[in-house]
Short mmCIF file of C-alpha atoms in Angstrom, two decimals:
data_model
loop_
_atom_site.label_atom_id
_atom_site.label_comp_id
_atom_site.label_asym_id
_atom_site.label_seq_id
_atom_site.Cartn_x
_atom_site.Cartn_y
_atom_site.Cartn_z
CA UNK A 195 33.80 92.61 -94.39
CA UNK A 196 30.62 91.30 -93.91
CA UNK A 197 28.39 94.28 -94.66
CA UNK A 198 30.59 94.83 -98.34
CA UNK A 199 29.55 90.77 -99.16
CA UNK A 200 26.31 91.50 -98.36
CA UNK A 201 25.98 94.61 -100.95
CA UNK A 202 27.89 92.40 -103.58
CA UNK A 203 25.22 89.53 -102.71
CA UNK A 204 22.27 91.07 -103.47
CA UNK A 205 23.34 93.15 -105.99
CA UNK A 206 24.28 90.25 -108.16
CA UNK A 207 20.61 88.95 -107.33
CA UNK A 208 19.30 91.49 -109.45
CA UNK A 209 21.14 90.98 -112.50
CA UNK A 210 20.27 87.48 -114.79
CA UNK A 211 23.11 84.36 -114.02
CA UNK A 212 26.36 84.93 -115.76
CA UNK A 213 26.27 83.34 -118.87
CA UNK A 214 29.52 80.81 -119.95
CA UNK A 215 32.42 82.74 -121.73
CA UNK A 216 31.57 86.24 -119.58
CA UNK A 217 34.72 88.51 -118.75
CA UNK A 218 34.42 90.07 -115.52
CA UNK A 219 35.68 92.98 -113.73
CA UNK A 220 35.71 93.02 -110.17
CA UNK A 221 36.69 96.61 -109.75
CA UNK A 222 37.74 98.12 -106.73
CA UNK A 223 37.91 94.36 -105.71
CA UNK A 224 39.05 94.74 -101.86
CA UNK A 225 39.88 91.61 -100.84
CA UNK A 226 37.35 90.09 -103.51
CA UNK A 227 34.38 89.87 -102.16
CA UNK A 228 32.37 90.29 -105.67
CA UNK A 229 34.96 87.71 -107.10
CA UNK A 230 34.58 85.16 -104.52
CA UNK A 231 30.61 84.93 -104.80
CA UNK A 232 30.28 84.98 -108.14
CA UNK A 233 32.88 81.24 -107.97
CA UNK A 234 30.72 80.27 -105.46
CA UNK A 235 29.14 78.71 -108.48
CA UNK A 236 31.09 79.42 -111.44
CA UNK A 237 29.49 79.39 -114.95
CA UNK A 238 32.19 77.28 -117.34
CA UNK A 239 35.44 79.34 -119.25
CA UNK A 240 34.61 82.83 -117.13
CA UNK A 241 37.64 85.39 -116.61
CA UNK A 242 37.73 87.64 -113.94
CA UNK A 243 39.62 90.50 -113.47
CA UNK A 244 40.21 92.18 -109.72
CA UNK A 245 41.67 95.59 -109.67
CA UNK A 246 42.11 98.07 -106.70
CA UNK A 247 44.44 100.35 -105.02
CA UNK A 248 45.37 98.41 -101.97
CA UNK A 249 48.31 96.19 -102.60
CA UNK A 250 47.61 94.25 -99.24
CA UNK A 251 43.64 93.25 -100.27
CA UNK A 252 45.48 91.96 -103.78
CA UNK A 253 48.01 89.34 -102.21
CA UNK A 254 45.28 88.71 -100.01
CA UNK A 255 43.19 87.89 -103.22
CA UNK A 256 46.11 86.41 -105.03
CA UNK A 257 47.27 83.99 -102.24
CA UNK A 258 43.43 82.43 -102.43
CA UNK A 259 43.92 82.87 -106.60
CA UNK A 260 46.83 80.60 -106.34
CA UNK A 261 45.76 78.34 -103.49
CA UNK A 262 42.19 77.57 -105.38
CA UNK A 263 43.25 77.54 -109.35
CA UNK A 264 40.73 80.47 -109.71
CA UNK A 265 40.21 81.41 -113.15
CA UNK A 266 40.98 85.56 -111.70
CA UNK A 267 43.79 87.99 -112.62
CA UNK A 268 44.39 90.92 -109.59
CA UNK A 269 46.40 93.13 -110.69
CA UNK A 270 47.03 97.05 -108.59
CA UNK A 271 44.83 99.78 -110.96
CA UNK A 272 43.40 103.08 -110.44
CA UNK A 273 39.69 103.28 -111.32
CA UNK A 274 40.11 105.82 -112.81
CA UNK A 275 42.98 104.71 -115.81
CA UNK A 276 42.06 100.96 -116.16
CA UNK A 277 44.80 99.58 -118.41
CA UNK A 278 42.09 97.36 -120.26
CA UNK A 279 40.82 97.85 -123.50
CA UNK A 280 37.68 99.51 -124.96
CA UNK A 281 34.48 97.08 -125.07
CA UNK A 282 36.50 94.09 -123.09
CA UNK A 283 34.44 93.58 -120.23
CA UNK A 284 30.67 91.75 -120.55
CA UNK A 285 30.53 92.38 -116.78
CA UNK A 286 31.63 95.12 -114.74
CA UNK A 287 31.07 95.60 -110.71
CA UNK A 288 32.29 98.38 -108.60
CA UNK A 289 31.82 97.03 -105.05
CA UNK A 290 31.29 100.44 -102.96
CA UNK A 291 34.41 102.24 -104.55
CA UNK A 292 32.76 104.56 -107.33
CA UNK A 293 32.95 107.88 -104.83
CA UNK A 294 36.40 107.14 -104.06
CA UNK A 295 37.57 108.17 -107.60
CA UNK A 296 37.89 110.99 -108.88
CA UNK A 297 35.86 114.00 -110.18
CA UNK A 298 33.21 112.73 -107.22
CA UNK A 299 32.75 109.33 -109.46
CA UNK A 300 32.77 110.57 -112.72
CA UNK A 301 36.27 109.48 -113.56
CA UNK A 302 35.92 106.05 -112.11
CA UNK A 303 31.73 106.48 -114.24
CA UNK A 304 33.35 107.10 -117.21
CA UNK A 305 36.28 104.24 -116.76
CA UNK A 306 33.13 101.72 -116.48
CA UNK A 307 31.16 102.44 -119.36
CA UNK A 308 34.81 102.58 -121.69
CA UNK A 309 35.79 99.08 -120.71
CA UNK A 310 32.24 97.47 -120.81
CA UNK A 311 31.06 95.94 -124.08
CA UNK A 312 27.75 97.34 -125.44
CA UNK A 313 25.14 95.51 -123.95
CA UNK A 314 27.26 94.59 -120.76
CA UNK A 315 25.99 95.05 -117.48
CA UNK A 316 27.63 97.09 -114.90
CA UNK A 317 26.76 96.99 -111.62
CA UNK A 318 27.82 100.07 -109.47
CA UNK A 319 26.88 101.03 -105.68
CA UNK A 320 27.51 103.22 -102.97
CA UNK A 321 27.39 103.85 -99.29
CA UNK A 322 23.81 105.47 -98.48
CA UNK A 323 25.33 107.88 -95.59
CA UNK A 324 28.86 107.61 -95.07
CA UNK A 325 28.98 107.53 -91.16
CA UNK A 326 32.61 106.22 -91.11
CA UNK A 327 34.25 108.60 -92.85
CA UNK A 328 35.48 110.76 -90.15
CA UNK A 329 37.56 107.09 -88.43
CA UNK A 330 38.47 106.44 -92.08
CA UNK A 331 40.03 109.96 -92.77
CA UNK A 332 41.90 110.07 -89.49
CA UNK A 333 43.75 106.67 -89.87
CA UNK A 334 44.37 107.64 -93.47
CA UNK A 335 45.84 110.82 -92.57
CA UNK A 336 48.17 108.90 -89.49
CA UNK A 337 49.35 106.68 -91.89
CA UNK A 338 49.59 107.45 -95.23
CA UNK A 339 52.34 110.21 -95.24
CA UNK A 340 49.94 113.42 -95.69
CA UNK A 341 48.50 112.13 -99.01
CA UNK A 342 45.42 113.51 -99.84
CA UNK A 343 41.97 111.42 -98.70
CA UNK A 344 39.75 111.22 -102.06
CA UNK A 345 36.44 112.56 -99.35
CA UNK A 346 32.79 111.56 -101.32
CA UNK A 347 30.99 114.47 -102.73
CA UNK A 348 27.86 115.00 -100.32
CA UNK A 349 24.71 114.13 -101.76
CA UNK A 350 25.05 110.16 -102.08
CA UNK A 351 21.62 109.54 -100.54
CA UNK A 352 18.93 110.07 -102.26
CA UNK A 353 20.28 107.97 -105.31
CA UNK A 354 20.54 111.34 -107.67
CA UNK A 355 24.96 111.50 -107.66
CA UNK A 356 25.08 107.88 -108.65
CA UNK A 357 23.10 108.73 -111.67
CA UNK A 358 24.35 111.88 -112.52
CA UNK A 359 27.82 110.34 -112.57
CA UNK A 360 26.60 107.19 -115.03
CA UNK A 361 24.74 109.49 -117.27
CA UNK A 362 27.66 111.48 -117.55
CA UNK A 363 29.90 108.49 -117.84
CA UNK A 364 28.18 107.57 -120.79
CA UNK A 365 25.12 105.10 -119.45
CA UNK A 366 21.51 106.14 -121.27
CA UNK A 367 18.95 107.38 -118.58
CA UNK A 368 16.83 104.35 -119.54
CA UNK A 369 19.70 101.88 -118.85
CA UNK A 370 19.96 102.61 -115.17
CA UNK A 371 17.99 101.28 -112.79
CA UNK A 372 18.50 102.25 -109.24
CA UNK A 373 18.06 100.47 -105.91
CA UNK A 374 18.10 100.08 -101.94
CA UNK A 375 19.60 97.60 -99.55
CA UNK A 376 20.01 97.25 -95.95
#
């Protein structure tokens, strides 16, 4: 909701404008929170791609696709095994979603850095202290026929998993910049 809009928000403050011609992944999209700001003023002949997991935040995101002429395809993919090319994106965001994939983010790390060009910027956050796992967990666990809950490593808080994972994913130290948001 509101709190996810506001990470997207000023995380996009810190990076330069998106140029003309950029292709864009909003991954782990939700309903599209990252997607929807960044047409808030839309540079010219942009692409976006939206990807998640949860088939009900993509029609969400598709109905408003369709309704608005949105220059966005959603399409249902695992962080983790993007279907996308090598070196296609110029953009890549991860909305509060890396330490839902796999290997405690490295899968979903590594996933980033393949599909962003060389000189791309990837953006890439994370809960601080997840205080709503336990809720989360429970309603997963009532609903989702005893599938297993991908539970964040520990450690997410002082800032040193997210940059394990991206130095492991392939990001140089130097590259990575780290910040803090309310």
């Amino acid at each position: 909701g509101a709190v996810t809009t506001q990470f997207a928000a000023h995380n996009l403050s810190l990076i330069p404008p998106i140029p003309s011609d950029s292709i864009i992944h909003d991954n782990t999209c939700g309903n599209g929170n990252v997607t929807k700001l960044i047409l808030q003023s839309p540079p010219s002949n942009i692409q976006i791609h939206a990807t998640d997991i949860d088939q009900v935040f993509l029609d969400d995101l598709q109905s408003d696709v369709i309704k608005h002429g949105w220059p966005v395809s959603v399409s249902n993919q695992k962080s983790e095994t993007l279907n996308f090319a090598d070196d296609y994106f110029t953009h890549s965001i991860t909305n509060i979603g890396i330490f839902f994939t796999s290997s405690a983010g490295l899968d979903g790390a590594k996933e980033v850095y393949r599909t962003l060009q060389p000189g791309g910027t990837a953006i890439v956050n994370c809960w601080e202290h997840v205080t709503w796992f336990l809720p989360l967990k429970l309603v997963h666990d009532a609903t989702r026929n005893n599938a297993p809950y991908p539970a964040p490593p520990i450690g997410w808080s002082d800032g040193k998993q997210i940059q394990k994972i991206m130095r492991e994913g392939g990001f140089k130290e130097e590259d990575i910049k780290v910040e803090r948001s309310e």
